[in-house]
Short mmCIF file of C-alpha atoms and ligand atoms in Angstrom, two decimals:
data_model
loop_
_atom_site.label_atom_id
_atom_site.label_comp_id
_atom_site.label_asym_id
_atom_site.label_seq_id
_atom_site.Cartn_x
_atom_site.Cartn_y
_atom_site.Cartn_z
CA MET A 10 10.46 12.37 16.48
CA LYS A 11 7.62 10.24 15.06
CA THR A 12 8.43 7.09 13.04
CA ILE A 13 6.48 6.41 9.90
CA VAL A 14 6.49 2.82 8.53
CA SER A 15 4.82 1.26 5.54
CA GLY A 16 5.18 -1.80 3.30
CA ILE A 17 3.95 -2.65 -0.10
CA GLN A 18 3.76 -5.99 -1.87
CA PRO A 19 5.63 -6.66 -5.06
CA SER A 20 2.86 -8.45 -6.93
CA GLY A 21 2.13 -6.41 -10.09
CA THR A 22 2.11 -2.86 -11.35
CA LEU A 23 0.92 0.03 -9.11
CA HIS A 24 -2.61 1.22 -9.75
CA LEU A 25 -4.65 4.32 -9.06
CA GLY A 26 -5.96 2.83 -5.73
CA ASN A 27 -2.35 2.28 -4.50
CA TYR A 28 -1.50 5.80 -5.60
CA LEU A 29 -4.42 7.68 -4.01
CA GLY A 30 -4.61 5.37 -0.93
CA PHE A 31 -0.93 4.97 -0.24
CA LEU A 32 1.80 6.24 -2.46
CA ARG A 33 0.85 9.94 -2.74
CA GLN A 34 0.59 10.23 0.97
CA ALA A 35 3.84 8.33 1.61
CA VAL A 36 5.57 10.86 -0.67
CA GLU A 37 3.89 13.93 0.93
CA LEU A 38 4.88 12.71 4.38
CA GLN A 39 8.51 13.16 3.28
CA ASP A 40 8.09 16.91 3.65
CA ASN A 41 7.81 16.57 7.42
CA SER A 42 11.33 16.83 8.70
CA GLY A 43 10.17 15.94 12.23
CA CYS A 44 9.60 12.31 11.17
CA LYS A 45 11.71 9.27 10.33
CA ARG A 46 10.43 7.13 7.48
CA PHE A 47 10.87 3.47 6.65
CA TYR A 48 9.28 2.22 3.42
CA PHE A 49 9.91 -1.27 2.27
CA ILE A 50 8.98 -3.83 -0.36
CA VAL A 51 7.35 -6.77 1.43
CA ASP A 52 8.65 -9.62 -0.73
CA PHE A 53 8.08 -12.23 2.08
CA HIS A 54 4.44 -11.26 2.21
CA SER A 55 4.01 -11.56 -1.49
CA LEU A 56 5.10 -15.25 -1.32
CA THR A 57 1.82 -16.07 0.47
CA GLY A 58 -0.11 -15.72 -2.80
CA ARG A 59 0.30 -17.63 -6.04
CA TYR A 60 3.38 -16.57 -7.98
CA ASN A 61 5.85 -17.57 -10.62
CA PRO A 62 9.40 -17.63 -9.19
CA LYS A 63 10.79 -16.33 -12.52
CA GLU A 64 8.53 -13.33 -12.33
CA LYS A 65 9.06 -12.55 -8.67
CA ALA A 66 12.49 -11.02 -8.99
CA LYS A 67 11.21 -8.81 -11.82
CA GLU A 68 8.19 -7.70 -9.71
CA ILE A 69 10.44 -6.78 -6.82
CA TYR A 70 12.72 -4.71 -9.10
CA GLU A 71 9.76 -3.02 -10.84
CA LEU A 72 8.15 -2.01 -7.52
CA ALA A 73 11.41 -0.39 -6.46
CA VAL A 74 11.42 1.52 -9.80
CA ASP A 75 7.78 2.53 -9.35
CA LEU A 76 8.34 3.81 -5.83
CA LEU A 77 11.39 5.85 -6.85
CA ALA A 78 9.72 7.24 -9.96
CA GLY A 79 6.59 7.98 -7.82
CA GLY A 80 8.61 10.18 -5.53
CA ILE A 81 10.00 8.11 -2.72
CA ASP A 82 13.25 9.96 -2.16
CA PRO A 83 16.09 7.86 -0.63
CA LYS A 84 17.56 11.04 0.94
CA LYS A 85 14.36 11.50 2.96
CA SER A 86 13.17 7.89 3.45
CA THR A 87 14.88 4.55 4.13
CA LEU A 88 13.77 2.37 1.22
CA PHE A 89 14.68 -1.31 1.31
CA ILE A 90 13.52 -4.93 0.71
CA GLN A 91 11.98 -6.58 3.71
CA SER A 92 13.70 -9.97 3.29
CA HIS A 93 17.15 -8.22 3.35
CA ILE A 94 16.58 -7.63 7.05
CA GLU A 95 16.35 -11.00 8.73
CA GLU A 96 14.85 -9.54 11.92
CA HIS A 97 11.46 -9.13 10.32
CA ALA A 98 10.92 -12.87 10.30
CA ASN A 99 12.58 -13.33 13.67
CA LEU A 100 10.31 -10.83 15.38
CA ALA A 101 7.29 -12.29 13.60
CA TRP A 102 8.18 -15.66 15.25
CA ILE A 103 8.19 -14.14 18.71
CA PHE A 104 4.85 -12.42 17.93
CA ASN A 105 3.38 -15.71 16.75
CA THR A 106 3.81 -16.95 20.29
CA ILE A 107 1.65 -14.17 21.73
CA THR A 108 -1.06 -14.06 19.07
CA SER A 109 -4.08 -16.32 19.41
CA MET A 110 -5.53 -18.36 16.58
CA GLY A 111 -8.88 -16.58 17.24
CA GLN A 112 -7.33 -13.16 16.51
CA LEU A 113 -6.10 -14.33 13.10
CA GLU A 114 -9.31 -16.25 12.36
CA ARG A 115 -11.17 -12.90 12.55
CA MET A 116 -9.13 -11.23 9.84
CA VAL A 117 -11.48 -10.23 7.03
CA GLU A 118 -8.86 -10.14 4.28
CA TYR A 119 -7.97 -13.73 5.01
CA LYS A 120 -11.57 -14.78 5.16
CA GLU A 121 -12.26 -13.01 1.82
CA LYS A 122 -9.36 -14.79 0.15
CA VAL A 123 -10.58 -18.15 1.38
CA ALA A 124 -14.12 -17.31 0.24
CA GLN A 125 -12.66 -16.63 -3.26
CA GLY A 126 -11.56 -20.23 -3.33
CA ILE A 127 -7.83 -19.67 -2.61
CA THR A 128 -6.40 -22.62 -0.73
CA PRO A 129 -4.62 -20.85 2.17
CA ASN A 130 -1.14 -21.70 3.18
CA ALA A 131 0.04 -21.13 6.76
CA GLY A 132 1.87 -17.93 5.65
CA LEU A 133 -1.39 -16.39 4.40
CA PHE A 134 -3.03 -17.08 7.76
CA ASP A 135 -0.04 -15.62 9.56
CA TYR A 136 0.39 -12.67 7.20
CA PRO A 137 -0.84 -10.02 9.75
CA VAL A 138 1.69 -11.17 12.35
CA LEU A 139 4.56 -10.57 9.94
CA MET A 140 3.03 -7.16 9.19
CA ALA A 141 2.94 -6.33 12.92
CA ALA A 142 6.63 -7.29 13.09
CA ASP A 143 7.38 -5.04 10.09
CA ILE A 144 5.91 -2.09 11.84
CA LEU A 145 7.09 -2.67 15.41
CA LEU A 146 10.63 -3.62 14.46
CA TYR A 147 11.17 0.09 13.71
CA LYS A 148 8.85 1.11 16.59
CA GLY A 149 6.54 2.64 13.98
CA GLU A 150 3.89 4.97 15.23
CA LEU A 151 2.20 6.08 11.98
CA VAL A 152 1.33 3.78 9.15
CA PRO A 153 0.13 5.21 5.79
CA VAL A 154 -2.09 2.61 4.18
CA GLY A 155 -5.48 2.21 2.46
CA GLU A 156 -8.63 1.38 4.30
CA ASP A 157 -8.37 -2.38 3.61
CA GLN A 158 -5.40 -2.54 5.98
CA LEU A 159 -7.11 -1.05 8.99
CA GLN A 160 -7.86 -4.38 10.67
CA HIS A 161 -4.17 -5.48 10.26
CA ILE A 162 -3.01 -2.29 11.94
CA GLU A 163 -5.43 -2.92 14.75
CA LEU A 164 -3.83 -6.31 15.19
CA ALA A 165 -0.36 -4.66 15.26
CA ARG A 166 -1.67 -2.42 18.12
CA ASP A 167 -3.04 -5.44 19.94
CA THR A 168 0.35 -7.15 19.53
CA ALA A 169 2.24 -4.14 20.91
CA ARG A 170 -0.09 -3.94 23.89
CA ALA A 171 0.10 -7.69 24.59
CA PHE A 172 3.90 -7.67 24.41
CA ASN A 173 4.22 -4.59 26.60
CA ARG A 174 1.87 -6.00 29.20
CA ARG A 175 3.74 -9.26 29.46
CA PHE A 176 7.37 -8.20 29.04
CA GLY A 177 7.37 -4.48 29.92
CA LYS A 178 6.98 -1.34 27.80
CA THR A 179 8.78 -1.91 24.53
CA PHE A 180 6.60 -0.84 21.64
CA PRO A 181 4.45 2.10 20.72
CA GLU A 182 0.88 1.46 19.63
CA PRO A 183 0.89 2.26 15.88
CA LYS A 184 -1.96 4.15 14.14
CA ALA A 185 -3.03 4.05 10.50
CA ILE A 186 -3.11 7.24 8.59
CA LEU A 187 -5.68 7.29 5.79
CA THR A 188 -5.96 9.67 2.82
CA LYS A 189 -9.15 11.33 1.64
CA ALA A 190 -9.39 8.47 -0.87
CA PRO A 191 -8.72 5.42 1.26
CA ARG A 192 -10.85 3.11 -0.83
CA VAL A 193 -10.91 3.69 -4.59
CA MET A 194 -13.46 1.45 -6.18
CA SER A 195 -13.11 -0.70 -9.27
CA LEU A 196 -14.12 1.18 -12.46
CA ASN A 197 -16.39 -1.61 -13.65
CA ASN A 198 -17.74 -2.83 -10.32
CA ALA A 199 -18.29 -0.12 -7.76
CA ARG A 200 -19.02 -2.71 -5.00
CA GLN A 201 -15.37 -3.93 -5.09
CA LYS A 202 -12.22 -2.00 -4.36
CA MET A 203 -9.90 -1.28 -7.28
CA SER A 204 -7.37 -4.06 -7.22
CA LYS A 205 -4.94 -5.67 -9.60
CA SER A 206 -6.86 -8.90 -9.20
CA LEU A 207 -9.68 -7.21 -11.21
CA PRO A 208 -7.60 -5.84 -14.16
CA GLN A 209 -10.46 -4.54 -16.30
CA GLY A 210 -11.65 -2.10 -13.63
CA CYS A 211 -8.12 -1.20 -12.51
CA LEU A 212 -6.20 1.80 -13.83
CA PHE A 213 -2.52 0.84 -13.78
CA LEU A 214 -0.17 3.85 -13.56
CA THR A 215 1.73 2.39 -16.50
CA ASP A 216 -1.30 1.94 -18.83
CA SER A 217 -0.92 3.68 -22.19
CA PRO A 218 -3.11 6.76 -22.79
CA LYS A 219 -5.19 4.59 -25.13
CA VAL A 220 -5.90 1.94 -22.48
CA MET A 221 -6.61 4.63 -19.83
CA ARG A 222 -9.16 6.27 -22.13
CA GLU A 223 -10.80 2.92 -22.91
CA LYS A 224 -11.03 1.88 -19.25
CA ILE A 225 -12.53 5.22 -18.22
CA MET A 226 -14.95 5.45 -21.12
CA ARG A 227 -16.17 1.97 -20.28
CA ALA A 228 -16.46 2.69 -16.53
CA GLU A 229 -19.75 1.88 -14.80
CA THR A 230 -22.08 4.87 -14.17
CA ASP A 231 -25.86 5.02 -13.55
CA SER A 232 -29.01 6.15 -15.28
CA HIS A 233 -29.19 9.62 -13.73
CA ALA A 234 -29.04 12.61 -16.07
CA GLU A 235 -26.08 14.32 -14.37
CA ILE A 236 -23.06 13.50 -12.34
CA GLY A 237 -23.29 13.66 -8.61
CA CYS A 238 -21.50 12.50 -5.44
CA ASP A 239 -23.45 10.24 -3.14
CA PRO A 240 -21.22 7.24 -2.40
CA LYS A 241 -24.02 5.27 -0.68
CA ARG A 242 -26.60 5.52 -3.42
CA ARG A 243 -24.55 6.30 -6.47
CA ALA A 244 -21.29 4.49 -5.76
CA ALA A 245 -19.95 4.20 -9.38
CA ILE A 246 -20.30 7.87 -10.49
CA SER A 247 -19.24 9.08 -7.04
CA ASN A 248 -16.04 7.06 -7.40
CA LEU A 249 -15.23 8.84 -10.73
CA VAL A 250 -16.01 12.23 -9.18
CA MET A 251 -13.82 11.46 -6.22
CA ILE A 252 -10.97 10.47 -8.53
CA TYR A 253 -11.38 13.73 -10.53
CA ALA A 254 -11.42 15.72 -7.27
CA GLU A 255 -8.28 14.02 -5.90
CA LEU A 256 -6.29 14.50 -9.09
CA SER A 257 -7.37 18.12 -9.71
CA GLY A 258 -7.15 19.26 -6.11
CA MET A 259 -10.84 20.31 -6.21
CA THR A 260 -13.52 19.21 -3.76
CA THR A 261 -16.18 16.73 -4.95
CA SER A 262 -18.85 19.45 -4.78
CA GLU A 263 -16.72 21.72 -6.92
CA VAL A 264 -16.40 18.94 -9.46
CA VAL A 265 -20.12 18.27 -9.42
CA LYS A 266 -20.79 22.02 -9.95
CA MET A 267 -18.24 22.32 -12.79
CA PHE A 268 -19.83 19.45 -14.72
CA LYS A 269 -23.43 20.57 -14.17
CA GLY A 270 -25.43 19.98 -17.35
CA VAL A 271 -22.60 18.03 -18.99
CA GLY A 272 -23.20 14.43 -20.13
CA TYR A 273 -21.36 11.39 -18.66
CA ALA A 274 -19.42 10.86 -21.87
CA GLU A 275 -17.99 14.39 -21.80
CA PHE A 276 -17.17 14.08 -18.10
CA LYS A 277 -15.39 10.81 -18.67
CA LYS A 278 -13.38 12.30 -21.55
CA GLU A 279 -12.20 15.09 -19.26
CA LEU A 280 -11.44 12.64 -16.50
CA ALA A 281 -9.39 10.45 -18.86
CA GLU A 282 -7.33 13.44 -20.05
CA LEU A 283 -6.73 14.50 -16.42
CA VAL A 284 -5.49 10.98 -15.53
CA ILE A 285 -3.22 10.79 -18.58
CA LYS A 286 -1.74 14.19 -17.81
CA THR A 287 -1.21 13.37 -14.15
CA PHE A 288 0.71 10.19 -14.80
CA LYS A 289 2.70 11.25 -17.85
CA PRO A 290 5.66 12.58 -15.77
CA PHE A 291 5.55 9.43 -13.66
CA GLN A 292 5.77 7.26 -16.77
CA GLU A 293 8.70 9.28 -18.17
CA ARG A 294 10.61 9.07 -14.88
CA ARG A 295 9.88 5.39 -14.61
CA ALA A 296 11.32 4.65 -18.00
CA LYS A 297 14.56 6.44 -17.02
CA VAL A 298 14.87 4.88 -13.54
CA PHE A 299 14.10 1.46 -14.94
CA LYS A 300 17.23 1.53 -17.13
CA ASN A 301 19.49 2.40 -14.19
CA LYS A 302 19.50 -0.92 -12.44
CA ALA A 303 22.88 -0.36 -10.71
CA GLN A 304 21.62 2.83 -9.12
CA VAL A 305 18.28 1.25 -8.02
CA MET A 306 20.05 -1.71 -6.40
CA LYS A 307 22.49 0.69 -4.67
CA VAL A 308 19.59 2.60 -3.11
CA LEU A 309 18.03 -0.63 -1.85
CA GLU A 310 21.37 -1.83 -0.39
CA GLU A 311 21.93 1.48 1.29
CA GLY A 312 18.41 1.43 2.66
CA ALA A 313 18.97 -2.02 4.18
CA ARG A 314 22.33 -0.86 5.60
CA ASN A 315 20.56 1.98 7.39
CA ALA A 316 17.60 -0.09 8.60
CA ARG A 317 19.64 -3.03 9.87
CA PRO A 318 21.17 -1.46 13.03
CA ILE A 319 17.69 -0.31 14.17
CA ALA A 320 16.16 -3.70 13.49
CA ARG A 321 19.01 -5.42 15.33
CA ALA A 322 18.69 -3.19 18.36
CA THR A 323 14.93 -3.90 18.67
CA MET A 324 15.46 -7.60 18.23
CA GLU A 325 18.25 -7.59 20.87
CA GLU A 326 15.90 -5.84 23.30
CA VAL A 327 13.13 -8.32 22.57
CA ARG A 328 15.41 -11.34 23.00
CA LYS A 329 16.44 -10.08 26.42
CA LYS A 330 12.97 -9.28 27.52
CA VAL A 331 11.54 -12.67 26.55
CA GLY A 332 14.45 -14.48 28.23
CA LEU A 333 16.52 -15.78 25.32
CA ILE A 334 20.27 -16.00 25.84
P1 ADP B 17 -3.92 -4.68 -4.24
O1 ADP B 17 -5.15 -4.66 -3.40
O2 ADP B 17 -4.20 -4.18 -5.62
O3 ADP B 17 -3.26 -6.02 -4.23
P2 ADP B 17 -1.85 -3.86 -2.38
O4 ADP B 17 -2.44 -4.84 -1.37
O5 ADP B 17 -0.55 -4.12 -2.88
O6 ADP B 17 -2.93 -3.63 -3.56
O7 ADP B 17 -1.91 -2.43 -1.62
C1 ADP B 17 -0.82 -1.57 -1.46
C2 ADP B 17 -1.26 -0.32 -0.72
O8 ADP B 17 -2.29 0.37 -1.46
C3 ADP B 17 -1.90 -0.59 0.66
O9 ADP B 17 -1.59 0.46 1.55
C4 ADP B 17 -3.35 -0.62 0.38
O10 ADP B 17 -4.16 -0.39 1.52
C5 ADP B 17 -3.54 0.46 -0.73
N1 ADP B 17 -4.64 0.16 -1.59
C6 ADP B 17 -4.83 -0.91 -2.39
N2 ADP B 17 -5.91 -0.85 -3.09
C7 ADP B 17 -6.49 0.35 -2.75
C8 ADP B 17 -7.70 0.99 -3.22
N3 ADP B 17 -8.54 0.45 -4.11
N4 ADP B 17 -8.00 2.21 -2.70
C9 ADP B 17 -7.20 2.79 -1.77
N5 ADP B 17 -5.97 2.24 -1.31
C10 ADP B 17 -5.66 1.03 -1.85
N1 LIG B 18 -0.45 -5.84 4.10
C1 LIG B 18 -0.06 -4.72 3.36
C2 LIG B 18 -0.84 -4.78 1.99
O1 LIG B 18 -1.27 -5.76 1.57
C3 LIG B 18 1.40 -4.68 3.05
C4 LIG B 18 2.25 -4.54 4.30
C5 LIG B 18 3.10 -5.49 4.79
C6 LIG B 18 2.39 -3.41 5.18
N2 LIG B 18 3.76 -5.03 5.89
C7 LIG B 18 3.33 -3.77 6.14
C8 LIG B 18 1.78 -2.18 5.17
C9 LIG B 18 3.65 -2.85 7.15
C10 LIG B 18 2.11 -1.27 6.16
C11 LIG B 18 3.04 -1.65 7.21
O2 LIG B 18 -1.03 -3.77 1.39
#
C-alpha cells in the first residue's frame, strides 16, 4: 500500500494555482483505496514568513475549512495540523545533522525570497529540512504538489538516501506527483506563477463573482487576433486557455478550436463564467463548514490522534538507529 503525503501552508486564502496544482489532485487521489493519505496544515512552516500572531489562528482554521469544503474527506484521508504532532520538529532536528549547508544554499525558493528583499530567519533557510521530515515521518512515497516544490522533494529524496546509507534502510525515496497544470501563471504577469503574494493576478477561490470577472477581464493577453496555446511564445493567453481546459475537462487544442474566430473579450467572458460556476459549490460548502467550528476541530483532533502512533513509531526507530537512548 502506497503512502501519499502532502502539506499546505496556512498563509492566506486558497487560489486557482493551489487548486489546479495541488488540491484537486489531492482530492482525486482519495478514490484510490490502495493508498494511505496524510494531508496536513504546515503551521510551523508558515511561521518562517512575516505574520501577525492574531491572524495566524484564523488562517489555520480557514485553511482547514477550505480543505474540507474543497473535498478532503476525513474518512479517506488523515487531516491534521503539523504542530500537533511533535515528532515533525524532532525528526527535522535529526535531519539537520545530516544535511549540508551547501544543499540548502542551493534551494531556489530560498534564494528567490532573499532576492525579493526578505531578511531570512534560520527557519526559512531550514524550511526544506522540516518538509523532508513531514514526508518521511509517515514514510511517504508520493507527494502531490505544484512544480515549485520539486526541488524540495528532491532534497527529501537526498535526505532519505543519506539517512539509509548511514544508519540502514529506514525510509522510502519519495516522488512528487504533478498535475497537468503544475504551474498556473499570474493573470497579470505571465512570467510569474500565480501566488497570493501577487493578489491582483491571483484568483482566490473565495473571490466574489464580480471580482473574478474583473480579474479575468483585466488579465494580460497579447496582440494576436485569436487565442492560441503556445506557452513559450504566448505565455499569457496560453495560461488562460490552459485554465479553461482544466476546468472544462477539454484539451487545450479543443479550447483553441472552440474559440476560433472569437475575440479575446468574448473568450474571457466565457472563462469568467466557467470559473464562477466551478467554484460556486465550493463557496457554498465553505460557508456551511465555516460555521461548524466544533466539527472542524474534532476532525483535526481525530486526524492528529490517527497520525500520532505512526509518527511515534518512526521516531522511535530513528532514535534507536542513530544511537539515542
Ligand atoms: P503560494 O505560492 O500562493 O504561497 P503555497 O506555497 O501555499 O502557495 O502552495 C500550496 C500548494 O499549491 C503547493 O503544492 C504548491 O506547489 C501549489 N501551488 C502554489 N502556487 C501554484 C501555482 N501557481 N500553480 C500550481 N501549483 C501551485
Ligand atoms: N513547502 C510546501 C509549500 O510551500 C508546503 C509543505 C510543507 C509540504 N511540508 C510539506 C508539501 C510536505 C508537501 C509535503 O507549498
